[in-house]
Coordinates of C-alpha atoms in Angstrom, one line a residue:
Chain A
M298 CA 0.0 0.0 0.0
R299 CA 1.0 3.5 -0.6
F300 CA 0.5 6.2 2.1
V301 CA 0.7 9.9 1.6
A302 CA 2.6 11.6 4.4
R303 CA 2.6 15.3 5.2
V304 CA 5.2 16.6 7.6
E305 CA 5.1 20.1 9.0
V306 CA 8.3 21.4 10.4
Q307 CA 8.4 24.3 12.8
L308 CA 10.9 26.0 15.0
R309 CA 10.6 24.9 18.6
P310 CA 8.9 27.3 21.0
G311 CA 11.4 29.7 22.4
I312 CA 13.7 29.6 19.3
A313 CA 13.8 33.0 17.7
D314 CA 12.0 33.0 14.4
P315 CA 13.1 36.2 12.5
E316 CA 11.0 35.2 9.4
G317 CA 7.8 34.9 11.4
A318 CA 8.6 38.1 13.3
T319 CA 9.3 40.0 10.0
I320 CA 6.0 38.8 8.5
E321 CA 4.2 39.8 11.7
R322 CA 5.7 43.3 11.6
A323 CA 4.4 43.8 8.1
L324 CA 0.8 42.8 8.9
P325 CA -0.5 46.1 10.3
A326 CA 0.4 47.9 7.1
L327 CA -1.9 45.4 5.3
G328 CA -4.7 46.0 7.7
F329 CA -4.2 42.7 9.7
D330 CA -3.8 44.4 13.1
E331 CA -5.5 41.6 14.9
V332 CA -3.1 38.8 13.7
H333 CA -0.4 37.8 16.2
G334 CA 2.0 35.0 17.0
V335 CA 3.2 34.3 13.4
R336 CA 5.6 31.4 13.2
A337 CA 7.1 30.4 9.8
G338 CA 7.8 26.8 9.0
R339 CA 7.6 24.4 6.1
S340 CA 5.7 21.5 4.9
F341 CA 6.6 18.3 3.0
R342 CA 4.5 15.8 1.2
F343 CA 5.8 12.4 0.2
E344 CA 4.5 8.9 -0.4
V345 CA 5.6 5.8 1.6
E346 CA 5.3 2.2 0.4
A347 CA 4.4 0.0 3.4
D348 CA 2.3 -3.0 4.3
T349 CA 0.5 -1.3 7.2
E350 CA -0.2 2.2 8.3
A351 CA 1.8 1.7 11.4
A352 CA 4.9 0.7 9.3
A353 CA 4.4 3.7 7.1
R354 CA 4.1 6.0 10.1
T355 CA 7.3 4.6 11.6
R356 CA 9.3 5.2 8.4
A357 CA 7.8 8.6 7.8
E358 CA 8.6 9.6 11.4
E359 CA 12.2 8.4 11.0
L360 CA 12.6 10.5 7.8
A361 CA 11.1 13.5 9.5
H362 CA 13.5 13.2 12.5
R363 CA 16.6 12.2 10.6
L364 CA 16.4 14.7 7.8
L365 CA 13.4 17.0 7.4
A366 CA 13.7 18.6 10.8
N367 CA 16.8 19.5 12.8
P368 CA 15.9 18.3 16.3
V369 CA 18.2 20.9 17.8
I370 CA 15.9 23.8 16.8
E371 CA 12.9 22.3 15.1
E372 CA 10.0 20.0 15.8
S373 CA 7.9 18.1 13.2
H374 CA 4.3 17.0 13.0
L375 CA 3.3 14.1 10.8
E376 CA 0.0 13.4 9.2
L377 CA -0.7 10.2 7.3
V378 CA -3.3 9.5 4.7
A379 CA -3.8 6.1 2.9
A380 CA -3.3 6.7 -0.8
T381 CA -5.1 4.9 -3.6
S382 CA -3.0 1.9 -4.5
E383 CA -2.9 2.7 -8.2
V384 CA -0.9 5.9 -7.8
R385 CA 2.4 5.2 -9.5
Chain B
M23 CA 57.3 17.2 5.9
A24 CA 54.4 19.5 5.0
A25 CA 51.1 18.6 6.6
R26 CA 48.6 17.2 4.2
V27 CA 45.3 19.0 4.6
G28 CA 42.2 17.7 2.8
V29 CA 39.8 20.4 1.7
V30 CA 36.4 18.8 1.2
V31 CA 34.4 19.8 -1.9
F32 CA 30.7 19.2 -2.1
P33 CA 28.6 20.2 -5.1
G34 CA 28.1 23.9 -4.4
T35 CA 31.2 24.5 -2.2
N36 CA 32.9 27.7 -3.4
C37 CA 35.7 28.5 -1.0
E38 CA 37.9 25.4 -1.5
H39 CA 40.5 27.2 -3.6
D40 CA 40.8 30.1 -1.3
V41 CA 41.4 27.7 1.6
A42 CA 43.8 25.5 -0.3
G43 CA 45.7 28.6 -1.5
A44 CA 46.0 30.1 1.9
L45 CA 47.2 26.8 3.5
G46 CA 49.7 26.3 0.6
R47 CA 51.2 29.8 1.1
L48 CA 51.7 28.9 4.8
G49 CA 53.6 25.7 3.9
G50 CA 50.8 23.2 4.1
R51 CA 50.0 20.7 1.3
A52 CA 46.4 21.1 0.6
E53 CA 44.5 18.7 -1.6
L54 CA 40.9 18.8 -2.7
V55 CA 38.7 15.9 -1.6
W56 CA 35.5 15.1 -3.4
H57 CA 32.4 14.6 -1.3
A58 CA 31.7 11.2 -2.8
D59 CA 35.1 9.8 -1.8
S60 CA 34.7 7.5 1.2
S61 CA 38.4 7.4 2.1
I62 CA 40.6 10.2 3.4
D63 CA 43.5 8.0 4.3
G64 CA 46.9 9.7 4.7
L65 CA 45.5 13.2 5.6
D66 CA 46.8 15.1 8.6
A67 CA 43.8 17.5 8.8
V68 CA 40.5 18.2 7.1
V69 CA 38.9 21.5 6.3
I70 CA 35.3 21.8 5.3
P71 CA 35.2 25.2 3.5
G72 CA 32.4 27.6 2.8
G73 CA 29.9 27.7 0.1
F74 CA 26.5 26.1 -0.4
A75 CA 27.0 22.3 -0.1
H76 CA 24.2 20.6 -2.1
G77 CA 22.7 24.0 -2.8
D78 CA 21.9 24.4 0.9
Y79 CA 18.6 22.7 0.1
L80 CA 16.4 21.8 3.0
R81 CA 18.9 23.4 5.5
P82 CA 22.6 24.2 5.1
G83 CA 24.5 21.0 5.8
A84 CA 21.4 18.8 6.0
L85 CA 22.2 16.9 2.9
A86 CA 26.0 17.2 3.0
R87 CA 25.9 15.2 6.2
F88 CA 24.9 12.1 4.1
S89 CA 27.8 12.5 1.6
P90 CA 30.1 9.4 1.8
V91 CA 33.1 11.5 2.8
M92 CA 31.4 12.6 6.0
E93 CA 31.6 9.1 7.5
A94 CA 35.3 9.1 7.0
V95 CA 35.5 12.6 8.4
A96 CA 33.6 11.5 11.5
L97 CA 36.0 8.5 12.0
F98 CA 39.0 10.8 11.5
A99 CA 37.6 13.2 14.1
A100 CA 36.9 10.5 16.6
A101 CA 40.5 9.4 16.3
G102 CA 41.6 12.9 17.2
G103 CA 42.3 14.2 13.7
P104 CA 42.0 18.0 13.3
V105 CA 38.8 19.0 11.5
V106 CA 37.8 22.6 10.9
G107 CA 34.5 23.8 9.3
I108 CA 34.4 27.3 8.0
C109 CA 31.0 29.0 7.5
N110 CA 29.0 26.5 5.5
G111 CA 31.5 23.9 6.9
F112 CA 30.4 24.9 10.4
Q113 CA 26.8 24.3 9.4
V114 CA 27.8 20.9 8.0
L115 CA 29.6 19.9 11.2
T116 CA 26.6 20.8 13.4
E117 CA 24.2 18.9 11.1
A118 CA 26.5 16.0 11.2
G119 CA 26.5 16.0 15.0
L120 CA 30.2 16.6 15.2
L121 CA 29.5 19.9 16.9
P122 CA 26.5 20.8 19.1
G123 CA 23.9 23.4 18.4
A124 CA 22.7 24.8 15.1
L125 CA 23.0 27.9 12.9
Q126 CA 19.8 29.8 12.4
K127 CA 18.8 32.8 10.3
N128 CA 20.5 36.0 11.2
R129 CA 18.8 38.4 13.6
R130 CA 16.5 40.7 11.6
L131 CA 16.9 38.4 8.6
R132 CA 20.0 40.3 7.5
F133 CA 22.5 38.8 5.1
L134 CA 25.8 39.8 6.4
C135 CA 28.9 40.5 4.3
T136 CA 31.3 42.5 6.3
T137 CA 34.5 42.4 8.4
V138 CA 33.9 42.0 12.1
P139 CA 36.1 42.3 15.2
L140 CA 36.5 39.0 17.1
R141 CA 38.2 37.8 20.2
V142 CA 40.0 34.5 20.7
T143 CA 38.5 33.0 23.9
S144 CA 40.2 29.6 24.0
S145 CA 43.6 28.3 23.0
R146 CA 42.5 24.7 23.6
S147 CA 41.4 24.1 20.0
V148 CA 43.4 23.0 16.9
L149 CA 42.5 26.3 15.3
T150 CA 43.8 28.5 18.1
G151 CA 46.6 26.5 19.6
L152 CA 49.2 29.2 18.8
V153 CA 46.9 32.2 19.7
P154 CA 46.9 33.7 23.2
V155 CA 43.4 34.0 24.7
G156 CA 42.2 37.6 24.4
T157 CA 43.8 38.2 21.0
E158 CA 41.6 40.4 18.9
L159 CA 41.2 39.5 15.2
S160 CA 39.4 41.1 12.4
M161 CA 37.9 38.7 9.8
P162 CA 35.2 38.7 7.1
I163 CA 31.9 37.1 7.7
N164 CA 29.5 36.3 4.8
H165 CA 26.4 34.5 5.7
F166 CA 22.6 34.4 6.1
L167 CA 22.3 31.5 8.6
G168 CA 25.1 32.3 11.0
S169 CA 23.2 32.9 14.3
Y170 CA 24.5 30.2 16.6
V171 CA 21.8 28.7 18.9
C172 CA 21.9 25.9 21.4
D173 CA 20.0 25.0 24.6
D174 CA 21.1 26.2 28.0
V175 CA 22.6 22.9 29.0
T176 CA 24.8 22.8 25.9
L177 CA 25.8 26.5 26.4
A178 CA 26.8 25.8 30.0
E179 CA 28.9 22.8 28.8
L180 CA 30.6 24.9 26.1
R181 CA 31.5 27.5 28.7
D182 CA 32.6 25.1 31.5
E183 CA 34.6 23.0 29.1
D184 CA 36.3 26.0 27.5
R185 CA 34.9 25.2 24.1
I186 CA 33.9 28.7 22.9
V187 CA 36.9 29.4 20.7
L188 CA 35.9 32.7 19.1
R189 CA 33.5 35.4 20.1
Y190 CA 32.2 38.4 18.2
E191 CA 33.2 41.7 19.6
E192 CA 30.3 43.1 17.6
N193 CA 27.5 40.5 17.4
L194 CA 25.6 41.3 14.2
N195 CA 23.8 38.0 13.6
G196 CA 22.4 37.4 17.1
S197 CA 24.4 34.4 18.1
V198 CA 23.9 33.1 21.6
D199 CA 26.7 34.4 23.9
D200 CA 28.4 36.2 21.0
I201 CA 29.6 32.8 19.7
A202 CA 31.5 32.9 16.5
G203 CA 33.2 29.5 16.8
I204 CA 33.2 26.5 19.0
S205 CA 35.1 23.2 19.4
N206 CA 34.2 19.7 20.4
R207 CA 35.2 18.4 23.8
A208 CA 38.7 17.3 22.7
G209 CA 39.3 20.5 20.8
N210 CA 40.2 18.8 17.6
V211 CA 36.9 19.6 15.8
V212 CA 36.3 23.4 15.3
G213 CA 33.5 25.3 13.5
L214 CA 33.5 29.0 12.9
M215 CA 31.4 31.4 10.8
P216 CA 34.2 33.9 10.0
H217 CA 36.6 33.2 7.1
P218 CA 40.3 33.0 8.1
E219 CA 41.3 32.3 4.5
R220 CA 39.8 35.6 3.4
A221 CA 42.1 37.4 6.0
S222 CA 45.3 35.6 5.0
S223 CA 47.1 38.2 2.9
E224 CA 47.8 41.9 2.8
L225 CA 46.2 42.0 -0.6
L226 CA 42.9 40.9 1.0
G227 CA 43.1 43.7 3.5
S228 CA 43.9 41.6 6.6
T229 CA 46.3 38.9 7.7
D230 CA 44.5 38.2 11.0
G231 CA 43.4 34.7 9.8
V232 CA 47.0 33.5 9.4
V233 CA 47.6 32.6 13.0
L234 CA 44.5 30.4 12.9
L235 CA 45.6 28.6 9.8
Q236 CA 49.1 28.3 11.2
S237 CA 47.6 26.8 14.3
L238 CA 45.8 24.2 12.2
L239 CA 48.9 23.3 10.3
A240 CA 50.9 22.9 13.5
A241 CA 48.2 20.7 14.9
A242 CA 48.2 18.7 11.7
A243 CA 51.9 18.2 11.9
A244 CA 51.9 17.1 15.5
P245 CA 52.0 13.3 16.0
R246 CA 48.7 11.8 17.0
A247 CA 48.0 8.8 19.1
A248 CA 45.9 6.8 16.6

């Protein structure tokens, strides 16, 4: 089976996020005075071939921890969706 | 005999000739080492120079860490071999886990390309062995992700174990504790954001980086217990 994985990578709380801060500073000029707490991150989508959802999750989490996020400053969140088997 | 220093080249590295040239002028024997090589046998030291290894995709150093040469560099480092990462090389060493912490986007998202005053704060490392603590040096920095971050426990360790090698006298990128360079516990692995090779000749405007490169060559020439 093929599973679609989405991994969101964000800076850990407490780690300065100059990108998010810069976006937030620009918001009042656009009329978004009520928006606060902007944090920038990134998102990845990939497909994992595995027999079970649990196996796919394990592999996807391994990939997220070993490569997609730097655990020193970032944390990752994984979402898994079963994909149609004919996607090739 | 001249010390043999391997200068690692990843796709996207761009300071390898500057580093090799500077080491050569100081009497070292620099040779370029391709990232796909899995052997670095016979080298006395390794430098990972600046640039954009693997295009800096994902994060600087994140992909370089998986290049075959890095396994050999890790073994070399574990055996006490001198390893220095400059700028992008520092980022590679942190991603590879050879040095603690990480390098984040500069404060206020500023790309920095300027010369900054620095102070040598430890002589324990292979890069500062010949330099008295307190020495002020002026060297170029050229980076976007040079703000050093680490957790409080790591910072306390770095301080207690005398592993903060260089500090900014003027901290433009927002690094924790003004850190410009650190070493591993043994002092044989060093990472720094400033470029000593760009301060290695009067023609370049400064020779302040020479003592650092000389220290590295001296460490490379010293006999090592394997």
